[in-house]
CSV table of C-alpha atoms and ligand atoms in Angstrom, one decimal:
chain,number,residue,atom,x,y,z
A,1,MET,CA,-29.6,126.0,-0.7
A,2,ALA,CA,-27.6,128.7,1.6
A,3,GLN,CA,-29.5,130.7,4.4
A,4,SER,CA,-26.7,133.6,2.3
A,5,GLU,CA,-26.9,133.1,-1.9
A,6,THR,CA,-24.1,136.5,-1.2
A,7,PRO,CA,-20.8,135.4,-3.0
A,8,PRO,CA,-17.6,134.7,-0.5
A,9,SER,CA,-15.9,138.1,-0.4
A,10,PRO,CA,-12.0,137.6,-1.2
A,11,ASP,CA,-11.0,136.6,2.1
A,12,GLY,CA,-13.0,133.5,1.4
A,13,THR,CA,-15.9,134.7,3.8
A,14,LYS,CA,-20.0,134.5,3.2
A,15,ARG,CA,-21.8,137.2,4.1
A,16,ARG,CA,-23.6,135.7,7.5
A,17,ASP,CA,-19.6,135.5,8.8
A,18,LEU,CA,-19.9,139.5,8.8
A,19,LEU,CA,-23.9,139.7,10.2
A,20,ALA,CA,-22.6,137.3,13.0
A,21,THR,CA,-20.0,139.4,13.7
A,22,GLY,CA,-21.7,142.1,13.9
A,23,THR,CA,-23.9,141.0,16.0
A,24,LEU,CA,-21.6,139.9,17.8
A,25,VAL,CA,-20.5,143.8,18.4
A,26,LEU,CA,-24.1,144.4,18.6
A,27,GLY,CA,-25.8,141.7,20.4
A,28,CYS,CA,-24.4,140.3,22.8
A,29,ALA,CA,-21.8,143.6,24.1
A,30,GLY,CA,-20.2,143.1,28.0
A,31,ALA,CA,-21.2,138.7,27.3
A,32,CYS,CA,-19.4,136.9,24.2
A,33,ALA,CA,-18.6,140.2,21.5
A,34,LEU,CA,-16.0,139.3,19.2
A,35,SER,CA,-14.3,142.9,20.4
A,36,VAL,CA,-10.7,143.5,20.4
A,37,PRO,CA,-10.1,142.5,24.0
A,38,PHE,CA,-12.9,140.2,23.7
A,39,LEU,CA,-9.9,138.3,21.0
A,40,ASN,CA,-7.6,139.2,22.9
A,41,SER,CA,-8.5,137.7,25.7
A,42,LEU,CA,-8.7,134.6,23.5
A,43,LYS,CA,-5.0,134.8,22.6
A,44,ASN,CA,-4.2,130.8,24.3
A,45,PRO,CA,0.3,130.4,24.5
A,46,ALA,CA,-1.0,126.8,23.5
A,47,ALA,CA,-1.4,128.4,19.7
A,48,THR,CA,1.0,129.2,17.2
A,49,PRO,CA,0.1,131.3,14.6
A,50,LEU,CA,1.6,130.2,11.2
A,51,SER,CA,2.0,132.7,7.8
A,52,ASP,CA,-0.4,130.8,5.2
A,53,ASN,CA,-3.2,131.3,8.4
A,54,THR,CA,-3.0,128.3,9.8
A,55,LEU,CA,-3.8,127.4,13.7
A,56,GLU,CA,-0.8,124.6,15.2
A,57,VAL,CA,-2.0,123.6,18.7
A,58,ASP,CA,-0.4,121.1,21.5
A,59,LEU,CA,-3.3,119.4,23.2
A,60,SER,CA,-0.9,118.0,24.9
A,61,THR,CA,-2.5,120.2,28.6
A,62,LEU,CA,-5.9,119.8,27.8
A,63,THR,CA,-6.8,116.9,30.3
A,64,PRO,CA,-10.2,114.3,29.9
A,65,GLY,CA,-13.7,116.7,29.8
A,66,GLN,CA,-11.6,119.8,29.7
A,67,ASN,CA,-12.3,122.1,26.7
A,68,MET,CA,-10.4,124.9,25.3
A,69,THR,CA,-10.8,127.9,24.0
A,70,VAL,CA,-8.4,129.3,20.6
A,71,GLN,CA,-8.3,132.4,18.5
A,72,TRP,CA,-8.2,131.8,14.0
A,73,ARG,CA,-8.8,134.8,11.7
A,74,ASP,CA,-11.3,136.2,13.4
A,75,TRP,CA,-13.5,133.4,15.2
A,76,PRO,CA,-13.0,131.3,18.4
A,77,ILE,CA,-12.3,127.8,18.4
A,78,PHE,CA,-13.3,125.4,21.5
A,79,ILE,CA,-11.3,122.5,21.0
A,80,GLN,CA,-12.7,119.8,23.9
A,81,ARG,CA,-10.8,116.8,25.2
A,82,ARG,CA,-13.4,113.7,24.9
A,83,THR,CA,-13.7,111.0,27.7
A,84,SER,CA,-15.4,108.0,27.3
A,85,GLN,CA,-18.6,108.4,29.0
A,86,MET,CA,-19.0,111.9,26.9
A,87,LEU,CA,-18.4,109.6,23.3
A,88,ALA,CA,-21.3,107.6,24.8
A,89,ALA,CA,-23.7,110.3,25.6
A,90,LEU,CA,-23.2,111.2,21.9
A,91,GLN,CA,-24.4,108.0,20.4
A,92,GLY,CA,-27.5,107.2,22.7
A,93,PRO,CA,-30.7,106.7,20.8
A,94,ALA,CA,-32.7,108.7,23.1
A,95,HIS,CA,-29.6,111.7,22.6
A,96,ILE,CA,-29.7,111.3,19.0
A,97,ALA,CA,-33.8,111.4,18.2
A,98,THR,CA,-33.8,114.8,20.1
A,99,LEU,CA,-30.9,116.6,16.9
A,100,ARG,CA,-31.8,118.8,14.6
A,101,ASP,CA,-29.2,117.0,12.0
A,102,ALA,CA,-27.9,114.1,13.8
A,103,ASP,CA,-26.3,113.3,11.1
A,104,SER,CA,-24.7,116.0,10.0
A,105,LYS,CA,-26.2,116.4,6.3
A,106,ILE,CA,-25.6,119.4,5.8
A,107,LEU,CA,-22.3,120.6,5.3
A,108,GLN,CA,-21.0,122.3,8.7
A,109,GLN,CA,-18.0,120.2,7.8
A,110,PRO,CA,-14.9,118.8,6.1
A,111,LYS,CA,-15.9,115.6,5.2
A,112,ASP,CA,-13.2,114.4,7.5
A,113,ALA,CA,-16.5,115.3,9.9
A,114,THR,CA,-18.9,114.0,8.9
A,115,ASN,CA,-19.3,111.7,11.2
A,116,TRP,CA,-21.4,110.1,14.0
A,117,HIS,CA,-18.5,113.1,16.4
A,118,ARG,CA,-17.7,115.0,13.8
A,119,SER,CA,-14.2,115.8,14.2
A,120,VAL,CA,-11.4,113.9,12.5
A,121,ARG,CA,-10.8,111.4,15.7
A,122,PRO,CA,-13.5,110.2,18.6
A,123,GLU,CA,-11.7,111.8,20.9
A,124,TYR,CA,-11.0,115.3,20.6
A,125,GLY,CA,-13.8,117.9,19.0
A,126,VAL,CA,-12.6,121.3,17.2
A,127,LEU,CA,-15.4,123.4,17.0
A,128,VAL,CA,-15.6,127.0,15.2
A,129,GLY,CA,-17.4,128.6,19.1
A,130,ILE,CA,-20.6,131.0,17.1
A,131,CYS,CA,-24.0,130.3,17.9
A,132,THR,CA,-25.2,129.9,13.9
A,133,HIS,CA,-28.5,132.2,15.1
A,134,LEU,CA,-27.5,135.6,15.9
A,135,GLY,CA,-23.4,134.9,16.4
A,136,CYS,CA,-23.1,134.9,20.1
A,137,VAL,CA,-21.0,132.4,20.7
A,138,PRO,CA,-21.7,129.9,23.5
A,139,THR,CA,-20.5,128.8,26.3
A,140,PHE,CA,-18.9,125.0,27.5
A,141,GLU,CA,-21.3,122.6,30.3
A,142,LYS,CA,-18.5,120.8,31.3
A,143,PRO,CA,-19.0,117.2,32.5
A,144,GLY,CA,-20.5,117.0,36.0
A,145,SER,CA,-21.2,120.7,36.7
A,146,ALA,CA,-24.9,120.0,36.3
A,147,PRO,CA,-26.8,117.3,36.6
A,148,GLU,CA,-27.5,117.4,32.8
A,149,ALA,CA,-23.7,118.6,31.8
A,150,LYS,CA,-23.5,116.2,29.0
A,151,GLY,CA,-19.7,118.9,27.1
A,152,GLY,CA,-22.0,120.3,25.1
A,153,TYR,CA,-22.4,124.0,24.6
A,154,PHE,CA,-25.3,125.9,25.6
A,155,CYS,CA,-26.3,129.7,23.9
A,156,PRO,CA,-27.2,132.1,26.2
A,157,CYS,CA,-28.9,134.6,23.7
A,158,HIS,CA,-31.3,132.8,23.2
A,159,GLY,CA,-31.1,129.4,24.5
A,160,SER,CA,-29.7,126.7,21.9
A,161,HIS,CA,-28.1,123.9,22.7
A,162,PHE,CA,-25.5,121.9,21.3
A,163,ASP,CA,-24.4,118.8,22.3
A,164,ALA,CA,-20.2,117.6,22.5
A,165,ALA,CA,-20.2,117.3,18.6
A,166,GLY,CA,-21.9,120.9,18.0
A,167,ARG,CA,-24.7,119.5,17.3
A,168,VAL,CA,-28.2,121.9,17.9
A,169,VAL,CA,-31.6,120.5,19.6
A,170,GLN,CA,-34.7,120.3,17.7
A,171,ARG,CA,-36.4,123.4,18.5
A,172,ALA,CA,-33.3,125.6,19.3
A,173,PRO,CA,-33.4,128.8,16.8
A,174,ALA,CA,-30.2,128.1,15.6
A,175,PRO,CA,-31.0,126.6,12.4
A,176,TYR,CA,-27.9,124.4,11.9
A,177,ASN,CA,-24.9,122.4,13.8
A,178,LEU,CA,-21.6,124.8,14.3
A,179,PRO,CA,-19.3,124.5,12.0
A,180,VAL,CA,-16.6,122.5,12.6
A,181,PRO,CA,-12.5,124.0,11.0
A,182,PRO,CA,-10.8,122.4,8.3
A,183,VAL,CA,-8.2,119.9,10.6
A,184,THR,CA,-5.3,117.9,10.8
A,185,PHE,CA,-3.5,115.8,13.6
A,186,LEU,CA,0.5,116.8,13.0
A,187,SER,CA,0.7,113.7,16.1
A,188,ASP,CA,-1.2,113.0,19.0
A,189,THR,CA,-1.0,115.4,20.8
A,190,LYS,CA,-0.6,118.5,18.3
A,191,ILE,CA,-3.4,119.4,15.0
A,192,ARG,CA,-3.3,122.0,12.3
A,193,ILE,CA,-5.9,124.2,12.0
A,194,GLY,CA,-6.9,124.9,8.9
A,195,HIS,CA,-6.1,122.5,6.8
A,196,SER,CA,-8.6,119.1,6.1
A,197,ALA,CA,-5.6,116.2,5.1
A,198,GLY,CA,-8.3,114.7,4.7
A,199,ASP,CA,-10.2,116.7,2.8
A,200,PRO,CA,-7.7,119.1,1.8
A,201,GLY,CA,-10.2,121.2,-0.8
A,202,PHE,CA,-12.3,121.8,2.0
A,203,SER,CA,-12.9,126.1,2.7
A,204,MET,CA,-14.7,127.4,4.8
A,205,SER,CA,-16.5,129.1,2.1
A,206,ASP,CA,-18.0,125.8,1.4
A,207,ILE,CA,-19.8,125.5,4.7
A,208,GLN,CA,-24.1,126.4,5.2
A,209,GLN,CA,-23.6,129.0,7.7
A,210,ILE,CA,-20.9,130.5,10.7
B,301,FES,S1,-27.2,134.1,18.9
B,301,FES,FE1,-27.6,131.6,19.8
B,301,FES,S2,-29.7,131.1,19.9
B,301,FES,FE2,-29.6,133.3,19.1
C-alpha cells in the first residue's frame, strides 16, 4: 500500500512531495534546503528546460565516475556516469544481499529502469536526489574518494546509504529506493528528463514515495 493515500495534486504530485519539500526547508536549512538559493545553485548550463516541463541535458562533459546535479521540476536530479567498476559493484552478490529492495519490486522507477542498474542505459544513472526517509538531499560518494566509496549516495540527516543505482541498504531509515525519473536518450550524450520512451504512460505520481 502506498505510504500516502492522498490523491495527486493538479500538477501530478502527491502529498509526500510537499512533505518532503517542507521537511527539506524546515529540517535541512543550511545543509540541503530546497530554498530558492539552493534551487538556483542547481542551474546547470548543461540543462535546457523545455516548454513541456521536460529537461534536455547534455552529458558530453560528464566523465566516468562523475556525478552532476540538475533541477527538474522542484527536484534535484543526480546524473552519474558509471565506470565498469561501479557496474560490477552493483552486481556483486554480497552487495545485493545488503539491499532492501534489490530487484526494484516497489514502484520507484519506470518500467525501462526496472532492472539491475535502475536506468535506461547501464553506463548512466539518473535519480531524484531526495531521500525517501524525510526528504534531505543525499551526497555523492565519488568512487575512490574513500575506501568504501563506490559511487553511491549518503544522506547526512539520519545516515541512509544508497548504492549507485539508488538502492537503499537494509536497516537504513529510508524505506524505499531513490526514485528514478522518466528518461529518454535523444543521442549517446543527450537525454530528456520528463518523458520515458520505454514507458510512455509513466507518471511521477505513480511512484510509491518521493
Ligand atoms: S532524511 Fe535521509 S535518512 Fe532521514
